[in-house]
Coordinates of C-alpha atoms in Angstrom, one line a residue:
M112 CA -2.5 -12.8 28.6
A113 CA -3.9 -11.8 31.8
A114 CA -4.8 -13.1 34.9
A115 CA -8.2 -15.0 35.9
A116 CA -9.8 -14.7 39.2
V117 CA -8.9 -17.5 40.0
S118 CA -5.5 -15.9 40.4
G119 CA -6.3 -14.4 43.1
L120 CA -4.2 -10.4 42.9
C121 CA -6.7 -8.1 43.6
A122 CA -5.9 -4.8 41.4
A123 CA -4.1 -2.9 44.4
S124 CA -1.4 -6.2 44.3
F125 CA -1.1 -5.5 40.9
R126 CA -0.2 -2.6 40.8
R127 CA 2.2 -2.5 43.6
I128 CA 3.9 -6.5 41.9
L129 CA 4.7 -3.5 38.8
H130 CA 6.2 -1.2 40.2
R131 CA 4.0 0.3 37.4
E132 CA 5.8 4.7 38.8
V133 CA 8.5 2.5 38.9
A134 CA 8.7 1.6 34.9
V135 CA 6.4 4.4 33.2
G136 CA 9.0 6.2 34.9
K137 CA 11.6 5.4 32.6
L138 CA 9.9 5.2 30.0
K139 CA 8.6 8.9 30.1
S140 CA 13.0 9.6 30.5
Y141 CA 13.6 7.6 27.5
W142 CA 10.5 9.2 25.0
A143 CA 11.3 12.4 26.7
T144 CA 14.0 12.7 24.3
C145 CA 12.0 11.8 21.4
S146 CA 10.1 14.3 18.6
S147 CA 7.3 14.6 17.2
P148 CA 5.8 13.8 15.8
S149 CA 3.7 10.6 17.8
V150 CA 1.5 8.5 18.3
A151 CA 0.2 7.6 22.1
L152 CA 0.9 4.3 23.8
H153 CA -1.1 3.1 27.2
V154 CA 0.8 1.8 29.9
N155 CA -1.3 0.6 33.0
G156 CA -3.8 4.2 32.5
S157 CA -0.7 6.1 31.7
R158 CA -1.0 6.8 27.9
L159 CA 2.3 8.2 27.0
K160 CA 3.9 10.2 23.7
I161 CA 6.4 8.5 21.6
N162 CA 8.0 8.6 18.4
S163 CA 5.9 7.5 15.2
S164 CA 9.3 7.2 13.0
L165 CA 11.0 4.5 14.9
S166 CA 11.5 1.3 14.4
T167 CA 9.7 -1.7 16.3
K168 CA 13.1 -2.5 17.5
D169 CA 12.7 0.6 19.2
Y170 CA 9.8 0.4 20.8
L171 CA 11.1 -3.4 21.9
E172 CA 13.8 -2.5 23.8
P173 CA 13.4 0.6 26.0
S174 CA 9.8 -1.5 26.9
K175 CA 12.0 -4.4 28.7
V176 CA 11.9 -2.4 31.3
L177 CA 7.9 -2.5 32.4
M178 CA 9.7 -6.3 31.8
E179 CA 12.1 -6.3 34.9
F180 CA 10.2 -7.6 38.0
D181 CA 9.5 -10.9 37.7
D182 CA 6.0 -11.0 39.1
G183 CA 4.9 -13.3 35.9
G184 CA 2.0 -11.4 36.1
P185 CA -0.2 -10.4 32.2
P186 CA 0.9 -8.3 30.3
R187 CA 2.2 -4.6 31.6
W188 CA -0.4 -2.4 28.8
S189 CA -4.0 -3.5 30.0
S190 CA -5.5 -3.5 33.8
P191 CA -5.6 -6.0 35.4
L192 CA -9.1 -8.2 36.5
E193 CA -11.1 -7.4 39.4
C194 CA -10.3 -10.7 42.0
G195 CA -10.7 -11.3 45.7
C196 CA -7.5 -12.9 47.5
R197 CA -5.5 -15.4 46.5
S198 CA -5.4 -18.8 48.6
P199 CA -1.9 -19.5 49.7
G200 CA 0.3 -22.0 47.6
S201 CA -2.6 -21.7 45.0
P202 CA -1.1 -21.8 41.3
L203 CA -1.7 -18.9 38.5
L204 CA -4.2 -19.9 35.6
L205 CA -3.5 -18.0 32.8
F206 CA -6.8 -18.4 30.7
L207 CA -7.2 -17.1 26.5
P208 CA -10.7 -15.5 26.9
D209 CA -9.6 -14.1 29.1
L210 CA -6.7 -11.5 26.5
V211 CA -9.8 -11.1 24.4
K212 CA -12.1 -10.1 26.6
L213 CA -9.7 -7.4 27.5
V214 CA -8.9 -7.0 24.1
Q215 CA -13.1 -6.3 23.7
S216 CA -13.0 -4.1 26.4
T217 CA -10.4 -1.3 25.4
V218 CA -12.1 -1.6 21.9
R219 CA -15.3 -1.2 23.3
T220 CA -14.5 1.8 25.9
E221 CA -13.0 3.2 22.9
Q222 CA -15.5 3.1 20.3
N223 CA -17.6 4.5 23.4
Q224 CA -16.1 7.2 23.5
V225 CA -14.7 8.0 19.4
A226 CA -18.4 6.3 18.0
K227 CA -17.2 7.3 14.3
R228 CA -13.3 6.3 14.2
P229 CA -12.3 3.4 13.3
I230 CA -9.8 1.6 15.8
Y231 CA -6.8 -0.9 14.7
L232 CA -5.9 -3.8 15.6
V233 CA -2.4 -5.3 14.6
G234 CA -1.3 -8.6 15.3
E235 CA 1.6 -10.8 14.2
S236 CA 1.1 -14.6 14.2
L237 CA -1.6 -16.1 17.5
G238 CA -1.6 -12.2 17.4
A239 CA -4.0 -12.1 14.4
S240 CA -5.9 -14.9 15.0
L241 CA -6.1 -12.6 18.2
A242 CA -7.7 -10.1 16.5
L243 CA -9.7 -12.3 14.6
V244 CA -12.0 -14.2 17.2
V245 CA -12.3 -10.0 18.9
A246 CA -13.6 -9.0 15.4
A247 CA -16.1 -11.9 15.5
Q248 CA -17.2 -11.4 18.2
N249 CA -17.9 -8.1 17.3
P250 CA -19.2 -7.4 14.4
D251 CA -21.1 -3.9 15.4
I252 CA -17.8 -2.5 15.5
D253 CA -15.5 -0.6 13.2
L254 CA -12.5 -2.2 13.6
V255 CA -9.3 -1.9 10.4
L256 CA -7.6 -6.0 11.1
I257 CA -3.2 -4.8 10.3
L258 CA -2.6 -9.2 10.1
A259 CA 0.6 -9.9 9.5
N260 CA 2.0 -13.7 8.9
P261 CA -1.6 -15.0 10.5
A262 CA -1.1 -18.7 12.1
T263 CA -4.8 -19.9 11.2
N264 CA -4.3 -22.9 9.7
F265 CA -2.8 -24.8 12.5
S266 CA -3.0 -27.5 10.4
K267 CA -0.5 -26.9 8.0
S268 CA 2.0 -25.6 10.0
L269 CA 5.0 -27.5 10.4
V270 CA 4.3 -26.7 14.1
Q271 CA 1.1 -29.9 13.6
S272 CA 5.0 -31.9 13.4
F273 CA 5.8 -31.3 17.0
V274 CA 2.5 -32.6 18.1
P275 CA 3.3 -36.1 18.1
L276 CA 7.4 -35.8 20.1
S277 CA 5.5 -34.0 22.0
Y278 CA 3.2 -36.1 23.5
M279 CA 5.2 -38.9 23.1
I280 CA 8.3 -37.0 25.1
H281 CA 4.7 -36.2 27.5
K282 CA 4.2 -40.2 28.0
Q283 CA 7.3 -41.4 28.9
L284 CA 7.5 -38.5 30.7
N285 CA 5.0 -39.8 33.1
A286 CA 6.0 -43.3 32.4
G287 CA 9.3 -42.4 34.4
L288 CA 11.5 -43.5 31.7
L289 CA 12.6 -39.9 31.3
H290 CA 14.5 -38.5 35.0
G291 CA 15.4 -34.9 35.5
M292 CA 13.8 -33.4 33.2
S293 CA 11.3 -30.1 33.3
S294 CA 7.5 -29.5 32.2
I295 CA 8.2 -28.3 29.3
P296 CA 6.7 -31.0 26.7
E297 CA 3.3 -30.2 29.4
K298 CA 3.4 -26.4 29.0
V299 CA 4.6 -27.2 24.8
L300 CA 1.5 -28.6 24.4
W301 CA -0.8 -27.0 26.5
K302 CA 0.0 -24.0 23.9
L303 CA -0.4 -26.0 21.4
E304 CA -4.4 -26.9 22.5
I305 CA -5.2 -23.4 23.3
I306 CA -3.8 -23.1 18.8
Q307 CA -6.5 -26.1 18.0
E308 CA -8.8 -24.4 20.2
M309 CA -8.6 -21.0 18.6
Q310 CA -8.1 -22.2 14.7
N311 CA -11.2 -24.3 15.4
Y312 CA -13.7 -21.3 16.6
L313 CA -12.0 -19.0 13.6
N314 CA -13.0 -21.8 11.8
S315 CA -16.7 -21.8 12.0
H316 CA -16.7 -17.9 12.5
L317 CA -14.6 -16.3 10.0
H318 CA -18.1 -15.5 8.8
D319 CA -18.7 -13.3 11.0
V320 CA -15.2 -10.9 10.7
K321 CA -17.5 -7.7 8.6
A322 CA -13.4 -5.6 9.3
Q323 CA -12.1 -4.2 7.6
T324 CA -8.6 -6.6 7.2
L325 CA -5.0 -5.8 5.5
I326 CA -3.4 -9.7 5.4
L327 CA 0.7 -8.9 5.3
T328 CA 2.8 -11.6 3.9
S329 CA 6.8 -12.2 4.6
G330 CA 7.1 -14.9 2.6
K331 CA 9.9 -16.0 5.4
D332 CA 7.7 -17.1 7.6
M333 CA 9.8 -20.5 8.9
L334 CA 6.3 -22.2 9.9
L335 CA 3.9 -21.1 8.4
T336 CA 2.5 -21.1 4.7
S337 CA 2.3 -17.0 5.1
I338 CA 1.6 -16.4 1.6
T339 CA -1.3 -19.1 0.8
E340 CA -2.7 -18.8 4.3
G341 CA -2.4 -14.9 3.6
Q342 CA -4.8 -15.6 -0.1
R343 CA -7.3 -18.3 1.6
L344 CA -7.7 -15.8 4.7
N345 CA -8.7 -13.4 1.4
N346 CA -11.3 -15.2 0.3
L347 CA -12.7 -16.0 3.1
L348 CA -13.2 -12.7 4.8
K349 CA -16.0 -10.0 3.4
Q350 CA -13.3 -6.9 3.2
S351 CA -10.0 -8.4 2.9
Q352 CA -6.3 -7.4 0.8
T353 CA -2.6 -8.9 0.9
H354 CA 0.0 -7.3 0.5
S355 CA 4.1 -8.8 0.5
F356 CA 6.9 -7.9 2.0
I357 CA 8.9 -11.2 0.0
G358 CA 12.0 -9.1 0.9
N359 CA 11.3 -8.5 4.7
G360 CA 12.0 -11.6 7.6
D361 CA 10.3 -13.0 9.8
P362 CA 8.7 -11.5 12.9
L363 CA 7.5 -8.7 10.2
F364 CA 7.3 -5.7 12.7
S365 CA 10.8 -7.5 14.1
D366 CA 12.3 -6.4 10.9
D367 CA 14.0 -3.2 10.4
E368 CA 13.8 -2.9 6.6
F369 CA 8.8 -3.2 7.8
D370 CA 8.0 0.2 8.0
L371 CA 4.4 -0.9 9.5
V372 CA 3.0 3.8 9.6
A373 CA 4.0 3.2 5.8
A374 CA 2.7 -0.2 4.4
I375 CA -0.9 1.2 5.7
K376 CA -0.9 4.1 3.9
S377 CA 0.5 2.5 0.5
T378 CA -2.6 0.3 0.9
S379 CA -4.5 3.2 1.4
Y380 CA -5.5 1.6 4.6
Y381 CA -5.4 5.2 6.6
R382 CA -8.8 6.6 7.6
R383 CA -10.2 8.4 10.3
G384 CA -14.2 8.0 9.7
A385 CA -16.3 4.9 8.6
S386 CA -16.0 5.1 5.0
K387 CA -12.2 6.3 3.3
D388 CA -11.8 10.1 2.3
Y389 CA -8.3 9.8 0.3
I390 CA -8.5 13.6 -0.2
S391 CA -9.2 15.0 3.8
D392 CA -7.2 11.5 4.9
F393 CA -4.6 12.1 2.2
L394 CA -0.5 11.8 5.2
P395 CA 1.6 12.8 3.0
P396 CA 4.4 9.9 2.9
S397 CA 7.4 11.4 5.1
P398 CA 11.2 11.6 2.8
S399 CA 12.4 8.7 4.6
E400 CA 9.1 7.4 3.8
F401 CA 8.9 8.2 0.3
K402 CA 13.1 7.0 -0.2
S403 CA 12.7 4.2 1.1
L404 CA 9.1 3.6 -1.3
C405 CA 11.1 5.0 -4.3
E406 CA 14.7 3.1 -2.8
S407 CA 12.3 -0.7 -3.7
L408 CA 12.1 0.2 -7.6
S409 CA 15.3 2.0 -8.0
W410 CA 15.6 -0.2 -10.8
M411 CA 13.8 1.2 -13.0
N412 CA 15.6 3.9 -12.8
V413 CA 18.3 2.9 -13.2
A414 CA 17.4 0.6 -16.7
M415 CA 15.6 3.0 -18.3
D416 CA 17.3 6.6 -17.2
P417 CA 14.2 7.9 -17.7
V418 CA 15.5 12.0 -19.5
M419 CA 12.8 15.0 -18.2
L420 CA 13.0 17.7 -21.0
S421 CA 10.3 21.1 -20.3
T422 CA 9.5 23.7 -21.8
V423 CA 9.8 27.8 -21.2
G424 CA 9.2 30.5 -22.9
G425 CA 8.3 28.0 -26.4
K426 CA 12.1 26.8 -25.8
V427 CA 12.7 23.0 -24.6
V428 CA 15.2 22.9 -22.3
R429 CA 16.1 19.5 -19.3
G430 CA 14.9 18.9 -16.5
L431 CA 11.9 20.3 -14.9
A432 CA 12.1 23.9 -14.4
G433 CA 8.7 25.1 -17.3
I434 CA 6.6 23.4 -14.2
P435 CA 4.5 26.0 -12.6
S436 CA 5.1 26.1 -8.8
E437 CA 2.0 27.7 -8.3
G438 CA -0.8 25.7 -8.4
P439 CA -3.5 24.4 -9.1
V440 CA -2.4 23.1 -11.7
L441 CA -3.7 20.5 -14.1
L442 CA -1.1 17.3 -15.6
V443 CA -2.2 15.8 -18.5
S444 CA -0.1 13.5 -20.5
N445 CA -1.2 10.2 -22.4
H446 CA -0.9 6.2 -20.6
M447 CA 2.2 3.5 -21.3
M448 CA 2.1 0.3 -20.2
L449 CA 0.0 -0.8 -17.5
G450 CA 1.7 3.3 -16.8
M451 CA 4.9 2.1 -15.5
E452 CA 5.6 5.7 -16.9
L453 CA 4.2 6.8 -13.1
V454 CA 6.7 6.4 -11.0
P455 CA 9.8 7.7 -12.6
L456 CA 7.5 10.4 -13.2
L457 CA 6.0 10.9 -8.8
S458 CA 9.6 10.5 -7.8
R459 CA 11.4 13.4 -10.2
F460 CA 8.2 15.5 -9.1
W461 CA 9.4 15.0 -5.4
I462 CA 12.3 15.4 -5.5
E463 CA 13.8 17.7 -8.1
Q464 CA 10.4 20.6 -7.1
N465 CA 9.3 19.5 -4.1
I466 CA 6.0 18.8 -5.9
K467 CA 3.8 16.0 -4.8
L468 CA 1.0 14.6 -8.1
R469 CA -2.1 13.9 -7.1
A470 CA -2.8 11.7 -9.6
L471 CA -6.4 10.9 -10.4
A472 CA -5.7 6.7 -10.9
H473 CA -8.9 3.7 -12.0
P474 CA -10.6 2.4 -9.0
A475 CA -9.1 -1.0 -9.2
F476 CA -5.5 0.0 -7.9
F477 CA -7.6 0.8 -4.4
E478 CA -11.1 -1.9 -4.7
R479 CA -10.6 -6.1 -4.2
L480 CA -10.7 -7.8 -7.4
Q481 CA -13.0 -10.4 -7.7
D482 CA -11.1 -13.2 -5.5
G483 CA -7.8 -11.3 -5.8
K484 CA -7.1 -13.0 -9.0
Y485 CA -4.7 -9.1 -9.9
Q486 CA -2.4 -9.2 -7.6
D487 CA -1.6 -5.0 -7.5
L488 CA 1.8 -4.5 -9.2
P489 CA 5.4 -3.1 -7.5
H490 CA 4.9 1.0 -8.6
F491 CA 0.9 1.3 -7.6
D492 CA 2.2 1.4 -3.6
V493 CA 4.1 4.5 -5.0
V494 CA 1.4 5.9 -6.5
R495 CA -1.1 5.3 -3.7
M496 CA 1.5 7.0 -1.0
S497 CA 2.4 9.9 -3.0
G498 CA -1.8 10.1 -2.9
A499 CA -3.9 9.2 -5.7
V500 CA -7.7 9.4 -5.9
P501 CA -10.0 7.7 -7.7
V502 CA -10.6 9.5 -10.4
S503 CA -14.0 11.1 -10.8
A504 CA -15.5 15.2 -11.6
S505 CA -16.1 14.6 -7.9
N506 CA -12.0 14.7 -6.7
L507 CA -11.0 16.9 -10.1
Y508 CA -12.9 19.5 -8.3
R509 CA -11.5 19.1 -4.7
L510 CA -7.8 19.0 -5.6
L511 CA -7.6 22.3 -8.0
K512 CA -9.9 23.7 -4.7
L513 CA -7.1 22.3 -3.3
K514 CA -5.1 24.2 -5.4
S515 CA -2.9 20.9 -5.9
H516 CA -1.0 19.5 -8.6
V517 CA -3.3 17.0 -10.3
L518 CA -2.0 14.6 -13.0
L519 CA -4.8 12.9 -15.6
Y520 CA -5.2 10.5 -17.9
P521 CA -8.2 10.6 -19.9
G522 CA -7.2 7.8 -21.8
G523 CA -7.9 5.7 -18.2
L524 CA -7.0 2.5 -18.2
R525 CA -7.8 2.1 -22.4
E526 CA -4.4 3.6 -23.1
A527 CA -2.5 2.1 -19.7
F528 CA -4.4 -1.9 -22.1
H529 CA -2.9 -0.1 -24.7
R530 CA -3.6 -2.9 -28.0
R531 CA -0.7 -3.9 -29.5
V532 CA -0.5 -1.4 -32.7
N533 CA 0.4 2.4 -31.9
P534 CA 1.3 2.5 -28.4
H535 CA 2.2 5.9 -28.7
K536 CA -2.0 6.6 -30.1
L537 CA -4.1 8.9 -27.4
I538 CA -7.9 6.9 -27.0
W539 CA -9.4 10.0 -25.3
P540 CA -13.3 10.7 -24.9
D541 CA -14.4 14.1 -26.8
E542 CA -16.3 15.5 -24.0
P543 CA -14.3 17.9 -22.4
E544 CA -14.9 17.8 -19.0
F545 CA -11.4 18.4 -17.6
V546 CA -11.0 21.8 -19.6
R547 CA -13.8 23.6 -17.7
M548 CA -13.5 22.0 -14.4
A549 CA -9.6 23.4 -15.0
A550 CA -11.1 26.9 -15.8
K551 CA -13.7 27.3 -12.9
F552 CA -10.5 27.2 -10.8
G553 CA -8.6 28.8 -13.2
A554 CA -5.3 26.3 -13.4
K555 CA -2.6 26.2 -15.5
I556 CA -2.8 23.0 -18.0
V557 CA 0.2 21.8 -19.0
P558 CA 0.0 19.0 -21.8
F559 CA 3.2 16.4 -21.4
C560 CA 3.8 13.5 -22.9
A561 CA 5.8 10.5 -22.2
V562 CA 7.8 7.7 -25.0
G563 CA 9.6 4.3 -24.1
E564 CA 8.0 1.5 -23.1
D565 CA 8.2 0.1 -26.7
D566 CA 11.9 0.6 -25.6
I567 CA 11.5 -1.7 -22.7
F568 CA 8.8 -5.2 -23.7
Q569 CA 7.2 -6.5 -27.3
L570 CA 3.7 -6.8 -26.8
L571 CA 2.8 -10.5 -28.2
L572 CA -0.6 -11.4 -27.2
D573 CA -2.6 -8.0 -26.4
S574 CA -6.7 -8.1 -25.1
D575 CA -8.1 -8.5 -29.1
D576 CA -5.6 -11.8 -29.6
Q577 CA -5.9 -12.9 -25.9
M578 CA -9.6 -12.7 -27.1
K579 CA -9.5 -15.1 -29.9
I580 CA -7.9 -17.1 -27.2
P581 CA -11.4 -19.5 -25.2
L582 CA -9.3 -19.3 -22.2
L583 CA -7.4 -15.9 -21.9
K584 CA -11.0 -14.8 -23.0
A585 CA -12.7 -16.3 -19.7
Q586 CA -10.5 -15.1 -17.5
I587 CA -9.7 -10.8 -18.9
E588 CA -13.9 -11.6 -18.6
E589 CA -13.7 -12.4 -15.2
L590 CA -11.0 -10.3 -14.8
T591 CA -12.7 -7.1 -16.2
N592 CA -16.4 -7.8 -14.7
G593 CA -14.7 -7.4 -11.1
A594 CA -13.1 -4.5 -11.0
A595 CA -15.1 -0.6 -11.3
R596 CA -16.9 -0.2 -14.4
L597 CA -15.3 3.4 -16.0
R598 CA -17.0 5.0 -19.7
S599 CA -19.2 1.3 -19.9
D600 CA -21.2 3.5 -21.9
A601 CA -19.4 5.4 -24.6
E602 CA -19.2 4.1 -28.0
G603 CA -15.9 3.4 -30.3
E604 CA -12.5 2.6 -28.5
I605 CA -12.8 4.9 -24.8
G606 CA -15.2 2.4 -23.8
K607 CA -13.8 -1.6 -24.9
Q608 CA -12.0 -1.3 -21.2
F609 CA -9.7 -4.8 -20.8
L610 CA -8.9 -5.2 -17.7
Y611 CA -5.9 -8.2 -18.9
H612 CA -2.2 -9.5 -18.2
P613 CA -1.0 -8.3 -21.0
M614 CA 2.2 -11.2 -22.8
V615 CA 5.5 -9.7 -23.6
L616 CA 8.7 -9.9 -24.6
P617 CA 10.9 -8.5 -22.9
K618 CA 14.1 -5.7 -24.4
L619 CA 17.0 -5.4 -23.6
P620 CA 16.1 -2.3 -21.8
G621 CA 16.1 1.6 -24.2
R622 CA 15.0 4.7 -21.9
F623 CA 12.4 6.8 -21.2
Y624 CA 12.0 9.9 -22.1
F625 CA 9.3 12.8 -21.2
L626 CA 8.8 16.4 -22.9
F627 CA 6.2 18.7 -21.1
G628 CA 5.2 21.5 -22.8
E629 CA 3.9 25.4 -22.8
S630 CA 1.5 25.2 -19.9
I631 CA -2.6 26.8 -21.0
S632 CA -3.4 29.1 -19.0
T633 CA -7.4 28.8 -18.4
E634 CA -7.5 32.3 -15.5
G635 CA -9.6 34.3 -16.5
R636 CA -11.9 31.7 -19.6
R637 CA -15.5 32.4 -18.3
D638 CA -16.0 31.5 -21.7
V639 CA -15.1 28.4 -21.5
L640 CA -17.5 27.6 -18.8
T641 CA -20.0 28.8 -20.4
D642 CA -19.4 28.4 -24.7
K643 CA -19.3 24.0 -24.8
D644 CA -16.9 25.1 -28.4
K645 CA -15.0 27.2 -26.6
A646 CA -13.9 24.4 -24.7
R647 CA -12.8 21.9 -27.1
E648 CA -11.3 24.5 -29.5
V649 CA -8.7 24.4 -25.3
Y650 CA -9.4 20.5 -25.4
S651 CA -8.5 20.2 -28.5
E652 CA -5.1 22.4 -28.1
V653 CA -3.7 20.2 -25.4
K654 CA -4.5 17.0 -27.0
T655 CA -3.3 18.6 -30.8
E656 CA 0.3 19.4 -27.5
I657 CA 0.7 16.0 -26.4
E658 CA 0.7 14.2 -29.7
K659 CA 3.5 16.7 -31.1
C660 CA 5.1 16.1 -28.4
I661 CA 5.5 12.4 -28.5
E662 CA 6.1 12.8 -32.9
Y663 CA 9.0 15.0 -31.0
L664 CA 10.3 12.7 -28.8
K665 CA 10.5 9.6 -31.2
G666 CA 12.1 11.3 -34.2
R667 CA 14.8 13.1 -31.4
R668 CA 15.3 9.7 -29.7
E669 CA 16.7 8.3 -32.7
K670 CA 20.0 10.5 -31.9
D671 CA 20.7 10.0 -29.2
P672 CA 23.7 8.0 -28.1
Y673 CA 22.4 6.7 -24.2
R674 CA 19.3 5.6 -25.8
N675 CA 20.5 1.2 -24.2
L676 CA 21.4 0.3 -21.7
L677 CA 24.7 -0.9 -21.9
V678 CA 26.3 2.3 -23.5
R679 CA 24.7 4.3 -21.1
L680 CA 25.8 2.0 -17.4
L681 CA 29.9 2.4 -19.4
Y682 CA 29.1 6.2 -19.1
Q683 CA 28.0 5.9 -15.8
T684 CA 31.4 3.0 -14.7
Y685 CA 34.2 5.6 -16.2
H686 CA 32.2 9.1 -14.7
G687 CA 29.8 8.1 -11.6
F688 CA 27.0 6.0 -11.2
D689 CA 25.3 9.4 -9.1
S690 CA 26.2 11.5 -12.5
Q691 CA 23.7 12.3 -15.6
V692 CA 23.9 10.4 -18.5
P693 CA 23.6 12.7 -21.8
T694 CA 20.9 12.8 -24.5
F695 CA 20.0 14.3 -27.7
E696 CA 20.8 17.7 -28.2
I697 CA 18.0 20.1 -27.4

């Protein structure tokens, strides 16, 4: 909190009390040992470079030098308010609204300097409430709020239970019944009143918040029901989404396992301009970020132990040697239920080939659905952080132009939420547009398939079954209507794209299998660009190759002695858990 005018501290006195040169000098010495990449930190006007790969605690420790001098002054990151002389013996008044004004002033200064860039406000607990107040008072500024375990519902907090006790102690002190006690109850009451005042303000002004908001909850907040409160805020704010980190502690930002930068990337909340550009705003994850994210889903690799096969010179080989290393490359495949194949696919390409697959994904991966009724699946984070973009012709064009490795599922949402019968059936549109786009840039098309979901679970009720049940039908219609619609005017099966919660019966996990066919070159194929019949021929070739790959894997997996999870675990127990489990003979 900033010192109000009654404190009597002028700017010059404040700087002397802070020993600014000493404190900043110590910080510079510390940060000089850090390497790039870096971000900027303002300390009383000095701009310091700090290492963005360090944890929150790494920043807190050296920053304690700014707290060494017990002057009772305001936060070191801010400039003091200009004020007159302080009367002898006068008390120091700390007033919360000044902090709001201070943040607001900093935000407006930044906006005036760089008008087209967003400004991020990050706050935890009461800091989250402060960020919301600033956003409510400045709806004209492009703000992005990152709020962790927001303390915005005081009435449902355990803190509320302390209020009657604090009042009782305060009354006993005033009556002289308790002696030798400090003024702690008065301070507690004063702080609780400030919290209550802020909540009252937010309750009547949340509708003024126009800022894009990401609400992070750890699930271990001891004072507030963070997950419930996060969902309440999500329903009230105009541009928001929630993201839970159930396994992390509270405070979230002090948890060594939590990475704020990775959280912003994996939720697609990083942008440089007025709107998100999924291609130019893409920041490739660092190896440590991607490893950490994949480790959270490492159970998938253990349970499914994917077999990766590719084709070299017409021969099937184990591994990804058949994948062209230089782009542009367009990888085209069938979809498993809910895109379960994506995590092992993306991670293997990254780890084994150092290839970052840019997936063309349904907008539901990126946009908030109606009332937040359809939550993110855990593997969505991996997909977004690895550089997925909303599927569109323009995004495919731009990625191929950049010579990227692009992942495309022509069956889209319809295949990812397929019916119970024939889970490996290709449900593709009639138009061969991706072939023509590939030919424009001379891209190599790699048809491939994924098999194995039927070894993981049995689909009990698909969308057809659920549409016969009135309650579930209403839910499906609400979810589908709340999401972006693609190919809604298409005829046949491809147009029946329902978003729903599949009801499944888990099985003892089998195994995932991937087979990448021979790449199809489009370089110099001008005929594909000008002749639709030629384009359809290549399109049919790609589709047929994928269907052949599916049949190949369905047949060969029957001869895999390690198809069952228990057998694989026994093998790894004997040979080591880092050993590669064999499969069928190729």
